PDB file of C-alpha atoms and ligand atoms in Angstrom:
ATOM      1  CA  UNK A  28       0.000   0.000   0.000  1.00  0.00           C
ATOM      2  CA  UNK A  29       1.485   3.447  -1.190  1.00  0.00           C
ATOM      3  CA  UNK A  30       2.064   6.536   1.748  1.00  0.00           C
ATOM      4  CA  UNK A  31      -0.507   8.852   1.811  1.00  0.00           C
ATOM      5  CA  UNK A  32      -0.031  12.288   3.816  1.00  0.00           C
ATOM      6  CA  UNK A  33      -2.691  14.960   4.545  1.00  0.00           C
ATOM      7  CA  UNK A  34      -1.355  18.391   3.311  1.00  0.00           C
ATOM      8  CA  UNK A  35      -3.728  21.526   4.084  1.00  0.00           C
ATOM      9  CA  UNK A  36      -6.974  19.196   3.284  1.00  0.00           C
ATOM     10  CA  UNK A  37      -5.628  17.547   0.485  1.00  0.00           C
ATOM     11  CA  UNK A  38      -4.726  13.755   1.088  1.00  0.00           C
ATOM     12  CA  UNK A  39      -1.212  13.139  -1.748  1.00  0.00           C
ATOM     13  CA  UNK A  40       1.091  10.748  -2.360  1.00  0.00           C
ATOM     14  CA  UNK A  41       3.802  10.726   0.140  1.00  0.00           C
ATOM     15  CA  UNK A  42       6.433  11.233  -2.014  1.00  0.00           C
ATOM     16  CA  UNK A  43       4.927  14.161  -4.118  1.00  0.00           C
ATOM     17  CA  UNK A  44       3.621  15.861  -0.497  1.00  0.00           C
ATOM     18  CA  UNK A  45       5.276  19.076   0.153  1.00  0.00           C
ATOM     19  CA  UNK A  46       5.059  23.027   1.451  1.00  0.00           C
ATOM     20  CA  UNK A  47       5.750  26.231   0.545  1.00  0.00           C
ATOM     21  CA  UNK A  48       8.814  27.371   0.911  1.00  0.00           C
ATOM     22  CA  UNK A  49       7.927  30.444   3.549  1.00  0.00           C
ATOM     23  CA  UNK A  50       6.021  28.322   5.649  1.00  0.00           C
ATOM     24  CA  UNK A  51       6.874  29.717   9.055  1.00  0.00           C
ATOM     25  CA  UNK A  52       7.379  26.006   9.852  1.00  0.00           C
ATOM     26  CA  UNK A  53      10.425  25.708   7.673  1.00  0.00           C
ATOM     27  CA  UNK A  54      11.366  29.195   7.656  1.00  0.00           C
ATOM     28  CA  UNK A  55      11.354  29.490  11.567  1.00  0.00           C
ATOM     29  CA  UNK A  56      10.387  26.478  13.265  1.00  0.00           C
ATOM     30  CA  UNK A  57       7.382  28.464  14.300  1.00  0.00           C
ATOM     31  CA  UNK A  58       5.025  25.427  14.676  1.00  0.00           C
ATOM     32  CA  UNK A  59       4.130  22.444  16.644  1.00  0.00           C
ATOM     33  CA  UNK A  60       3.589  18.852  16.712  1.00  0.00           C
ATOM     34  CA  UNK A  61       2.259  15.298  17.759  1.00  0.00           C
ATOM     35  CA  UNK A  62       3.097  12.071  17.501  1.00  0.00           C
ATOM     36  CA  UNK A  63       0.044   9.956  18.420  1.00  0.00           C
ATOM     37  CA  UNK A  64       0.725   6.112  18.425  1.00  0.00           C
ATOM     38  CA  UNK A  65      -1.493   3.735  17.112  1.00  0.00           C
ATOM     39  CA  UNK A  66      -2.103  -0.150  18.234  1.00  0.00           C
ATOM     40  CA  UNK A  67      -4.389  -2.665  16.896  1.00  0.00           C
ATOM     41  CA  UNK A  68      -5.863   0.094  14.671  1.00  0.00           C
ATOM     42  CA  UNK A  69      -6.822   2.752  17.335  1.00  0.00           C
ATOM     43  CA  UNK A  70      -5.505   5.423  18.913  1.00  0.00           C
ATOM     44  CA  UNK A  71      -3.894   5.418  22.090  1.00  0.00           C
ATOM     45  CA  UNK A  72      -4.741   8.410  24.260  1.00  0.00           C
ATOM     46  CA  UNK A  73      -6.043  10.769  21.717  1.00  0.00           C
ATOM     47  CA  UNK A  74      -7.616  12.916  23.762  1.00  0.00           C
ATOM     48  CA  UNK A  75      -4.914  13.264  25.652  1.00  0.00           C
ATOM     49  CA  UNK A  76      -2.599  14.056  22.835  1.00  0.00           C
ATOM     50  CA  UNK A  77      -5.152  16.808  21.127  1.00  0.00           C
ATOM     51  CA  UNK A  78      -5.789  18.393  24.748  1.00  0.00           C
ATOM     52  CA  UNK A  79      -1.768  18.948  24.647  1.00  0.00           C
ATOM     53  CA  UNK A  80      -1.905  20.274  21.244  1.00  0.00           C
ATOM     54  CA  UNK A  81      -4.393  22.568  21.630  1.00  0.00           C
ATOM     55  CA  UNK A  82      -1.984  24.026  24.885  1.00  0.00           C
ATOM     56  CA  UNK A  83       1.203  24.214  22.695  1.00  0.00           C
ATOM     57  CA  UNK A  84      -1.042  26.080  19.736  1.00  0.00           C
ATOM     58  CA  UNK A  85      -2.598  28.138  22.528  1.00  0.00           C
ATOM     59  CA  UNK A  86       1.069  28.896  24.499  1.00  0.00           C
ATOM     60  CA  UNK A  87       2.497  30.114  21.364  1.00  0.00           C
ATOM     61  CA  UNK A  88      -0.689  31.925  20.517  1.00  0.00           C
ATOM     62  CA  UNK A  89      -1.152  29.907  17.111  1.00  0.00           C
ATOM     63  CA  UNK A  90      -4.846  29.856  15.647  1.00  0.00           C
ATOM     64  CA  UNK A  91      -5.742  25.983  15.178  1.00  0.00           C
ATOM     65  CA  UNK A  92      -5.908  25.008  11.588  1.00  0.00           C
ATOM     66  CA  UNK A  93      -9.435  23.326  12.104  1.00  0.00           C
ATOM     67  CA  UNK A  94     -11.842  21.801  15.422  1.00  0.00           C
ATOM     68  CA  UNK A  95     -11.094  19.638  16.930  1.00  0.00           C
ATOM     69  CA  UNK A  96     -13.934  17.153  15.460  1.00  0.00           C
ATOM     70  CA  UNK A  97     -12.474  17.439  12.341  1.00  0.00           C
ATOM     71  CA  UNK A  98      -9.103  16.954  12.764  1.00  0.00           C
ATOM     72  CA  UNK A  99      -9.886  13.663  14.346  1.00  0.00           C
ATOM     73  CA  UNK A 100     -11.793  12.813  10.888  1.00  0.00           C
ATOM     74  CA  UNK A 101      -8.804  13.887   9.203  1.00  0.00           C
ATOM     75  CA  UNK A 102      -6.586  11.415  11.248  1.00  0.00           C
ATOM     76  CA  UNK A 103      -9.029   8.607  11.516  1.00  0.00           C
ATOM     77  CA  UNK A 104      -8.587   8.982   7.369  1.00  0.00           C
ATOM     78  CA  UNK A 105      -5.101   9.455   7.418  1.00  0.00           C
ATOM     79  CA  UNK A 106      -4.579   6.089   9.194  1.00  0.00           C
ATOM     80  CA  UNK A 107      -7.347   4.265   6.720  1.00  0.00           C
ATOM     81  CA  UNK A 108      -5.950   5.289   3.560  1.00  0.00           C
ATOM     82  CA  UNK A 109      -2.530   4.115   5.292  1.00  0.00           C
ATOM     83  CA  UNK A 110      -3.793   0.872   6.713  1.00  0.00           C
ATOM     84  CA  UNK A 111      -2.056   1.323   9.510  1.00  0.00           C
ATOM     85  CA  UNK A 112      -2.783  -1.088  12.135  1.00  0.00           C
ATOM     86  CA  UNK A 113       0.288  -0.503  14.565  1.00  0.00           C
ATOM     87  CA  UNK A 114       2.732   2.525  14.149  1.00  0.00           C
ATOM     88  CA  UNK A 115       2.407   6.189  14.394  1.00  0.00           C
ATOM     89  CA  UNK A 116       0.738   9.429  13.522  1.00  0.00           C
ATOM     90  CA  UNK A 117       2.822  12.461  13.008  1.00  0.00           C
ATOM     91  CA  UNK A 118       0.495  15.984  13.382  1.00  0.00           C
ATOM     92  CA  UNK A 119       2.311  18.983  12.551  1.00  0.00           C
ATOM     93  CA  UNK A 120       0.918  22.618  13.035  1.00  0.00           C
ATOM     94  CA  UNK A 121       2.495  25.494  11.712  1.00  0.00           C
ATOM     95  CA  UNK A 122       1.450  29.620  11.509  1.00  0.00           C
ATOM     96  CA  UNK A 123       1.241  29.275   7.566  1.00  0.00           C
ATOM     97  CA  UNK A 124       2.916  30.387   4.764  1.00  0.00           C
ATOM     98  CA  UNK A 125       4.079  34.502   4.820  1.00  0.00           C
ATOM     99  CA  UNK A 126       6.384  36.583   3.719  1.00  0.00           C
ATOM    100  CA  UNK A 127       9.780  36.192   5.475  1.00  0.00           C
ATOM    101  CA  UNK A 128       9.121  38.612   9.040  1.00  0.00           C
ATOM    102  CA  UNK A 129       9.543  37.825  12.045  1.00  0.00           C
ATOM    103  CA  UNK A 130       5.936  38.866  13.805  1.00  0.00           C
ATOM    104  CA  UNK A 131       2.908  37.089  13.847  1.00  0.00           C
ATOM    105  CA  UNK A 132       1.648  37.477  10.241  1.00  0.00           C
ATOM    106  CA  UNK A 133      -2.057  39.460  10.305  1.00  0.00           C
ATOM    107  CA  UNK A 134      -3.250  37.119   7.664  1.00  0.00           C
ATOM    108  CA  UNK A 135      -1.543  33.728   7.218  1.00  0.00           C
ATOM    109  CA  UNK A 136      -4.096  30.279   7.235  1.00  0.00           C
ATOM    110  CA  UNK A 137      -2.216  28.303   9.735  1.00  0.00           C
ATOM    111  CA  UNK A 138      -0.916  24.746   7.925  1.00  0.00           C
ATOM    112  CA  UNK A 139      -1.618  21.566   8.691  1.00  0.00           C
ATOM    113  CA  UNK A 140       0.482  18.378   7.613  1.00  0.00           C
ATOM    114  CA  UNK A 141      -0.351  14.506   8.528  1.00  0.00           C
ATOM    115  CA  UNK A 142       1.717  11.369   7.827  1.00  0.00           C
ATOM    116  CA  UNK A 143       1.518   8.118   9.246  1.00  0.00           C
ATOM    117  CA  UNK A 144       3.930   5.074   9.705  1.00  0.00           C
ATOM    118  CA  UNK A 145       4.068   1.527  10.362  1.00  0.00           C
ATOM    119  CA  UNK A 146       5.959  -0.165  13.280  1.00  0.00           C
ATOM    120  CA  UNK A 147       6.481  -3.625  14.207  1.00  0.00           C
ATOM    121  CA  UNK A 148       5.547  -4.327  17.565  1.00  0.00           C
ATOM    122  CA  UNK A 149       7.714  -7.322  17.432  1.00  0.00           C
ATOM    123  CA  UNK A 150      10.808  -5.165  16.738  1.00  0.00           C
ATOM    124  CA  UNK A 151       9.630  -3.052  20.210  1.00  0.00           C
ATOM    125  CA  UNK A 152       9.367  -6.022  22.093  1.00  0.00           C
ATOM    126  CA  UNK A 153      12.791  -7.555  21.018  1.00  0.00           C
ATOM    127  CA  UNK A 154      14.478  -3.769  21.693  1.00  0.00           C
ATOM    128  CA  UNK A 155      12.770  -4.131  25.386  1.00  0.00           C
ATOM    129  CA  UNK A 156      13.920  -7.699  26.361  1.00  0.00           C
ATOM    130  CA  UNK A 157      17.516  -6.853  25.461  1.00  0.00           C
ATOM    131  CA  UNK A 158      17.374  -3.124  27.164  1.00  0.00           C
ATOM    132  CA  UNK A 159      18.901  -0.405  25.594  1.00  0.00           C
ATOM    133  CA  UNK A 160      21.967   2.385  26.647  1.00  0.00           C
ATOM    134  CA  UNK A 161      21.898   5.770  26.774  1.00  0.00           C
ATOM    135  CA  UNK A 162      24.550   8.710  26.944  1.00  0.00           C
ATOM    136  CA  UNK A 163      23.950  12.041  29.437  1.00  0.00           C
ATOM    137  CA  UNK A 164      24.438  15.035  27.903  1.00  0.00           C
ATOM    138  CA  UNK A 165      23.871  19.052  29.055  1.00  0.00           C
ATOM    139  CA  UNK A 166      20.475  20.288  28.291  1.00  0.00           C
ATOM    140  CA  UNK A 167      21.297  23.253  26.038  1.00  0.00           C
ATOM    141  CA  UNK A 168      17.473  23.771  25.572  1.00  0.00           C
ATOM    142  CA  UNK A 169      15.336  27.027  25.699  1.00  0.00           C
ATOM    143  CA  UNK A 170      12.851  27.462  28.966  1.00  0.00           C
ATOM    144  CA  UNK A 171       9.568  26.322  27.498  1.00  0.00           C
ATOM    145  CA  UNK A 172      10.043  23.016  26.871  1.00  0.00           C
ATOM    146  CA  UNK A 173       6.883  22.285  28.120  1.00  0.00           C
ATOM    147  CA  UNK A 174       5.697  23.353  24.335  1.00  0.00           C
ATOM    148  CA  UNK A 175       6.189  20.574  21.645  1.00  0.00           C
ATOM    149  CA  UNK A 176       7.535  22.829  19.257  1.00  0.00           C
ATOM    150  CA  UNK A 177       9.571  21.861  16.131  1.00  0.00           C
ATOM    151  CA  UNK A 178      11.737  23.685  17.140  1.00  0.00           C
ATOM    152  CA  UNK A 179      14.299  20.495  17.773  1.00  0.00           C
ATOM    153  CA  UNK A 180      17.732  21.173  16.846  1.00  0.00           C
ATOM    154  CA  UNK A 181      19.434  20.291  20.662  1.00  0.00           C
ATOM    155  CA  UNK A 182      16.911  17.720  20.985  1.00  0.00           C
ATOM    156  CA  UNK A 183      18.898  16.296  17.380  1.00  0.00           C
ATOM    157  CA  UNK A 184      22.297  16.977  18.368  1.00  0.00           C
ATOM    158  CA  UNK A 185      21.839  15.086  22.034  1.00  0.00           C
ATOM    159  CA  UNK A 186      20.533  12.347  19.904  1.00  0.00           C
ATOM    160  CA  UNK A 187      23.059  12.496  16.830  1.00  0.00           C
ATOM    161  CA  UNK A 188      25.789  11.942  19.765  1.00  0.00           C
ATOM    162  CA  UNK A 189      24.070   8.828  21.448  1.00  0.00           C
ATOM    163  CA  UNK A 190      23.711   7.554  18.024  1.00  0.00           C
ATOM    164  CA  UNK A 191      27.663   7.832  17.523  1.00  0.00           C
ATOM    165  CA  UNK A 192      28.127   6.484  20.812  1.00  0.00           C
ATOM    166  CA  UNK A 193      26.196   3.102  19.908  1.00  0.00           C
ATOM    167  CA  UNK A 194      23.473   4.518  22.332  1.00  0.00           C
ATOM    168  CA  UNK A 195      19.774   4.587  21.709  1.00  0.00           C
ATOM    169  CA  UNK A 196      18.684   7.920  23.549  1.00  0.00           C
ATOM    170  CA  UNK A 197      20.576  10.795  25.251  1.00  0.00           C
ATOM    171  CA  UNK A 198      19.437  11.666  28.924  1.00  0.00           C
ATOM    172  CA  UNK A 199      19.855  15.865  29.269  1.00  0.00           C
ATOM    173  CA  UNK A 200      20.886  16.839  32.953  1.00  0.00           C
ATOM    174  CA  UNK A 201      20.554  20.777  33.754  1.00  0.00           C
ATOM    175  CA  UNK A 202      22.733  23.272  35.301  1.00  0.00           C
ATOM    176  CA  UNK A 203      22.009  21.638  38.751  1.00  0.00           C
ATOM    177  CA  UNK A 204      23.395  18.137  37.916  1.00  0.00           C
ATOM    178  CA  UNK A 205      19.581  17.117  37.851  1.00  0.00           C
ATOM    179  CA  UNK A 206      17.813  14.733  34.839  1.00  0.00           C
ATOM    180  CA  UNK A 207      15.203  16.702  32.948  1.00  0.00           C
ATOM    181  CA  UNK A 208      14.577  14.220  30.229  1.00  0.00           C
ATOM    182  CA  UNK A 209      15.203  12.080  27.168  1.00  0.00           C
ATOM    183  CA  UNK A 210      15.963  13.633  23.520  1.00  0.00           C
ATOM    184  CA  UNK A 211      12.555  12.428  23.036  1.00  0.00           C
ATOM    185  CA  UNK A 212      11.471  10.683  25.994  1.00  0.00           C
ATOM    186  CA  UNK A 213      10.847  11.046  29.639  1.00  0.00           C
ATOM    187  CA  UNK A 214      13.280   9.146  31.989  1.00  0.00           C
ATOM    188  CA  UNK A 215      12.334   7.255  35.140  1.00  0.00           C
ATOM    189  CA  UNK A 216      14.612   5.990  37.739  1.00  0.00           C
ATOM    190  CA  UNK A 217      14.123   2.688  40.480  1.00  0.00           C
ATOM    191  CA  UNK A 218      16.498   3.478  43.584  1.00  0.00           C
ATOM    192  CA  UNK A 219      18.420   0.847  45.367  1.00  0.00           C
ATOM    193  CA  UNK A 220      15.985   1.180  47.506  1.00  0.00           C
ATOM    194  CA  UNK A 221      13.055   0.305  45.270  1.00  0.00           C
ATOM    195  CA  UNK A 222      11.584   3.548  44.759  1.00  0.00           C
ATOM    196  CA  UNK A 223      10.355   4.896  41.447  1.00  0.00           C
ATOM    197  CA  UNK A 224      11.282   8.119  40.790  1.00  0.00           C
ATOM    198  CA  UNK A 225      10.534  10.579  37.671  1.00  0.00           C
ATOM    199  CA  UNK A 226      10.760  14.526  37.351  1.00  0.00           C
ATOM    200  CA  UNK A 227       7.513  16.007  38.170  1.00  0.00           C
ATOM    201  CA  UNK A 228       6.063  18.216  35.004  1.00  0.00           C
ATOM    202  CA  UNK A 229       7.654  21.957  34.561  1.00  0.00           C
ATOM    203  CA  UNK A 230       8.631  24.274  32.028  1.00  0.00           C
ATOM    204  CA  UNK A 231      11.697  22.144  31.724  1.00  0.00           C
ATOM    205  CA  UNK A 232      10.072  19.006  30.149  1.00  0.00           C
ATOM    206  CA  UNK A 233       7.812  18.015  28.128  1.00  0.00           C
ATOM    207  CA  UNK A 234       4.815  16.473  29.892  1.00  0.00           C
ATOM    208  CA  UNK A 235       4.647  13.151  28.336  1.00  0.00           C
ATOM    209  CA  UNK A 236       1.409  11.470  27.253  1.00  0.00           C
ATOM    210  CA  UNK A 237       2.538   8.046  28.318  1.00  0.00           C
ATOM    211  CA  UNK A 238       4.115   9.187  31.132  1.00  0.00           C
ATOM    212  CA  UNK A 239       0.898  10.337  32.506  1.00  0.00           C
ATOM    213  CA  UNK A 240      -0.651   7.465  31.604  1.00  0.00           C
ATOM    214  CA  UNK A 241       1.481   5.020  33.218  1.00  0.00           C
ATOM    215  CA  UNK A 242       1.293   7.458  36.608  1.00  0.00           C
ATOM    216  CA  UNK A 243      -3.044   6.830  36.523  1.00  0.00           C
ATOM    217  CA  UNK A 244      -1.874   2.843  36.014  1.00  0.00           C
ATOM    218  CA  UNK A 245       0.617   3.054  38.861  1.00  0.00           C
ATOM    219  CA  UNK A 246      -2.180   4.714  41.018  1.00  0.00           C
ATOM    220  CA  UNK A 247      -4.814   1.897  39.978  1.00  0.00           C
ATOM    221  CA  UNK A 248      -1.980  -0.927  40.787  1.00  0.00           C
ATOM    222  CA  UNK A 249      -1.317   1.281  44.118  1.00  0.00           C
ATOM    223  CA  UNK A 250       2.837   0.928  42.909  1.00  0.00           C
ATOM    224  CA  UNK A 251       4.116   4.364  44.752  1.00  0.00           C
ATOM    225  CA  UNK A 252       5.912   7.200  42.902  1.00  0.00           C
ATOM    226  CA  UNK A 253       8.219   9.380  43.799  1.00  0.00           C
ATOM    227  CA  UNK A 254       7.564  12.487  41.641  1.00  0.00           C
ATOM    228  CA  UNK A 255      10.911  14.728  41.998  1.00  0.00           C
ATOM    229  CA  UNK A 256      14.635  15.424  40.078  1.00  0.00           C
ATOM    230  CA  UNK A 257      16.749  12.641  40.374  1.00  0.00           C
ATOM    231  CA  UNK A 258      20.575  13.596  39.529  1.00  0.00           C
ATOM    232  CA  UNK A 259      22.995  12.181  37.027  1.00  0.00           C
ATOM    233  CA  UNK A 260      24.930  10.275  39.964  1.00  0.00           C
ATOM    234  CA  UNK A 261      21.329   8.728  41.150  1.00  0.00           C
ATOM    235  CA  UNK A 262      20.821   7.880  37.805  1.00  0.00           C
ATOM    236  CA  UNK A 263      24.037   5.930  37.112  1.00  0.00           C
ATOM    237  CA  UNK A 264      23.898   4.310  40.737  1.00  0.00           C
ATOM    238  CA  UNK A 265      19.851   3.432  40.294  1.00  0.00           C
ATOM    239  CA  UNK A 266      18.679  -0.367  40.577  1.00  0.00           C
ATOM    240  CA  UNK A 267      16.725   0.019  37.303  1.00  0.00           C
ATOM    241  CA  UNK A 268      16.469   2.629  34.432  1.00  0.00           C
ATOM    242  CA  UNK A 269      13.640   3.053  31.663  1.00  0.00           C
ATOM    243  CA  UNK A 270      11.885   5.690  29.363  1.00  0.00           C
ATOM    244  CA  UNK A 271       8.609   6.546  27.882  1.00  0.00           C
ATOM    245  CA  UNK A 272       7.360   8.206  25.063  1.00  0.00           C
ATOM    246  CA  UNK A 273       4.811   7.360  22.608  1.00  0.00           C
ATOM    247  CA  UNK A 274       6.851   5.343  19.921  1.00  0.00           C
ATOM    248  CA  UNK A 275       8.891   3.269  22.999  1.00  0.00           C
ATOM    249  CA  UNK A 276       6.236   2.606  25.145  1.00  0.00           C
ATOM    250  CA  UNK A 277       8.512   2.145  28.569  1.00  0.00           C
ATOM    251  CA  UNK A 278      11.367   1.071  27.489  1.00  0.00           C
ATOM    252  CA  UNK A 279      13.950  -0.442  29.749  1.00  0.00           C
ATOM    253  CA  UNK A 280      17.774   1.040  30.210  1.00  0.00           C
ATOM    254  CA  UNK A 281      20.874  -1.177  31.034  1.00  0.00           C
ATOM    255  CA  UNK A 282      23.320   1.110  30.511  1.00  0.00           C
ATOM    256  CA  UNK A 283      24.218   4.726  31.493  1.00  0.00           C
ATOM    257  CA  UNK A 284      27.014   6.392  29.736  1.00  0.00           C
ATOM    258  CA  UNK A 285      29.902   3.398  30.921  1.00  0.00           C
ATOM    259  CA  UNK A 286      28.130   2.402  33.819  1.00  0.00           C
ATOM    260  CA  UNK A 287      26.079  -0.942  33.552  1.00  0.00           C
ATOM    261  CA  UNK A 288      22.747  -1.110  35.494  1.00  0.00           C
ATOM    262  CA  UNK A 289      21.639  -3.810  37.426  1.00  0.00           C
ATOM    263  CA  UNK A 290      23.347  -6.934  36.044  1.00  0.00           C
ATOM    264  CA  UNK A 291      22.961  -5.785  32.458  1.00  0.00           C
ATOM    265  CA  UNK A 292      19.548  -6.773  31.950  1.00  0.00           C
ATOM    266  CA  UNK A 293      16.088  -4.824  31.779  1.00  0.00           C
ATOM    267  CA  UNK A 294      14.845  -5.114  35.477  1.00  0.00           C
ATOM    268  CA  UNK A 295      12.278  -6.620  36.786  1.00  0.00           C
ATOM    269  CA  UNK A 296       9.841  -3.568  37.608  1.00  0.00           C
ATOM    270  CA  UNK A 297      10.376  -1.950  34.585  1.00  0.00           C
ATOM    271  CA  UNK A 298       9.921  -5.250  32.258  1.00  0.00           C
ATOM    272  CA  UNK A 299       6.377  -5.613  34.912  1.00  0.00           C
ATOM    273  CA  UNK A 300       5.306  -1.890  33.495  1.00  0.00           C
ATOM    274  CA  UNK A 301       6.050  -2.473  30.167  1.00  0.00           C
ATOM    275  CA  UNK A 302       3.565  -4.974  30.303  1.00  0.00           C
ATOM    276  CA  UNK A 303       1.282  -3.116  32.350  1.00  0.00           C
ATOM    277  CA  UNK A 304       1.280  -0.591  29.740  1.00  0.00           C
ATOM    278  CA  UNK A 305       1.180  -2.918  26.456  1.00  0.00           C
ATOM    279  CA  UNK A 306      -1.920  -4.330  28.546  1.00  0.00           C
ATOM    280  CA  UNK A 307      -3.459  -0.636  28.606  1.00  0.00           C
ATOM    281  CA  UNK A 308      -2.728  -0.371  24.912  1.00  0.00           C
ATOM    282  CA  UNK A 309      -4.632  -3.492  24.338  1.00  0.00           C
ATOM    283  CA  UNK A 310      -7.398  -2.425  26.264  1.00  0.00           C
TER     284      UNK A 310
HETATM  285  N1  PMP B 415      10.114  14.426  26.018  1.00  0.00           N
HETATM  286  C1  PMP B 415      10.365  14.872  24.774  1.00  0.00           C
HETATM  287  C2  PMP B 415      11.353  15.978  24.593  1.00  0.00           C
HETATM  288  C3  PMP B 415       9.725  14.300  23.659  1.00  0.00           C
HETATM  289  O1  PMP B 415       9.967  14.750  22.427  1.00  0.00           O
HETATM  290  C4  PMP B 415       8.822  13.229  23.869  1.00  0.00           C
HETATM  291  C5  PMP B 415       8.158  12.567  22.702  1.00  0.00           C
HETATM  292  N2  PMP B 415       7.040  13.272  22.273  1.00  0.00           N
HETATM  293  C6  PMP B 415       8.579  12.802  25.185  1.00  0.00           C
HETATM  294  C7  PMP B 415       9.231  13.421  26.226  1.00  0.00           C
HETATM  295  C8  PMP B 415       7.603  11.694  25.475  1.00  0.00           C
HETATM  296  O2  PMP B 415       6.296  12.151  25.280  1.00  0.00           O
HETATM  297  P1  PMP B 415       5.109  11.189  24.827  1.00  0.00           P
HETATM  298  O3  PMP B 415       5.012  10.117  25.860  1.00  0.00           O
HETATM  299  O4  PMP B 415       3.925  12.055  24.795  1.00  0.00           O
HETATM  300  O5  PMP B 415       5.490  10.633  23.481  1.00  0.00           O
END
């Protein structure tokens, strides 16, 4: 089956999709985006990815493209014409096309651009019995990273460097020696003394979709959680590691920079929330 993508209501060929070249998207990486994942054919937490959307359009006082009703139409068709029945789909707002200027233009349609992928859950599951390293790098970010902007180009260069250290993700740490997050993920921590710890939701993160949902799960399952900063020396001496985002589910660590965790192997809690999370999926 051929890609489709949704460009500014048109659904094209993948290869032949495409926008103008003074998009404020591509000009100035003056848009936003999702990444909604889908399993068995549905959604996962829709809501909860158009709800943060909506906050990044309305932080960066962006006019939305189209209701929310529709847009869900728009997606729902995306991931038909795609026959997608596990992967991804990538949203992307932007404030339209205008001349080169750096205000708000008065009267530019804001754009909106929809692909969708496949991924093989198999693939996932193989990635999470093995476990997975990651490097720490400094987060060289800006101070709302609480928007998901486009804007991505530390986010890339943290991950360009795990990739040419053999790692998978890069873990930022701030200017107090403290975790804020994945390239691309949110990172969670299990002490030595079996307490799960993640960084509680700020300017300085991104508040993840399925890190909020595994929180409600750990709450129904009554598992505690320690919601505070964690540093890069709690990190490398923690019992277990993992991450979350939407495309790696949770996603157990084994390795931090050069130091191993555990005995090398995903650990036990994390492997127990991956599957308390595939089970939500599933649901
Ligand atoms: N932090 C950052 C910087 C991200 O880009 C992502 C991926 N969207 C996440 C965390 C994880 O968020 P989610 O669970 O919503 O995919």
């Amino acid at each position: 089956m051929s890609r489709i993508a949704y460009v500014n209501g048109q659904y094209v060929p993948h290869q032949h999709a495409c926008v103008h070249i003074e998009d404020r998207g591509y000009q100035f990486a003056d848009g936003v985006y999702e990444v909604v994942p889908i399993v068995g054919g549905k959604l996962i937490d829709e809501k909860g990815h158009l709800d943060r959307l909506w906050r990044s359009m309305n932080e960066l006082k962006m006019d939305a493209p189209m209701k929310r009703r529709p847009m869900q139409l728009v997606m729902a068709e995306v991931i038909r014409r795609n026959g997608i029945e596990n992967g991804l789909i990538y949203m992307q707002v932007t404030r339209g096309v205008a001349p080169r200027d750096h205000p708000f233009p008065k009267n530019a349609q804001p754009a909106l651009v929809m692909t969708a992928k496949r991924l093989s859950m198999e693939k996932a599951a193989q990635k999470a019995e093995k476990g997975v390293t990651v490097i720490t790098v400094p987060d060289i970010r800006w101070q709302r990273c609480d928007i998901k902007s486009v804007s991505l180009l530390p986010n890339i260069l943290a991950k360009q460097e795990a990739v040419e250290k053999g790692a998978y993700e890069a873990f930022q740490f701030d200017g107090e020696g403290n975790i804020t997050e994945g390239s691309s993920t949110n990172a969670w921590i299990i002490d030595q003394d079996g307490t799960l710890i993640t960084r509680p939701t700020s300017n300085s993160i991104l508040a993840g979709i399925t890190r909020a949902a595994l929180i409600e799960l750990l709450k129904e399952k009554g598992i505690k959680l320690e919601l505070r900063s964690f540093t890069v020396d709690e990190l490398r001496n923690a019992r277990e590691v993992f991450l979350t985002s939407s495309s790696s589910y949770v996603q157990p660590v084994v390795q931090v920079d050069d130091k191993v965790i555990g005995n090398g192997k995903p650990g036990s809690v994390s492997l127990e929330l991956r599957t308390i999370f595939k089970d939500y999926m599933d649901r």
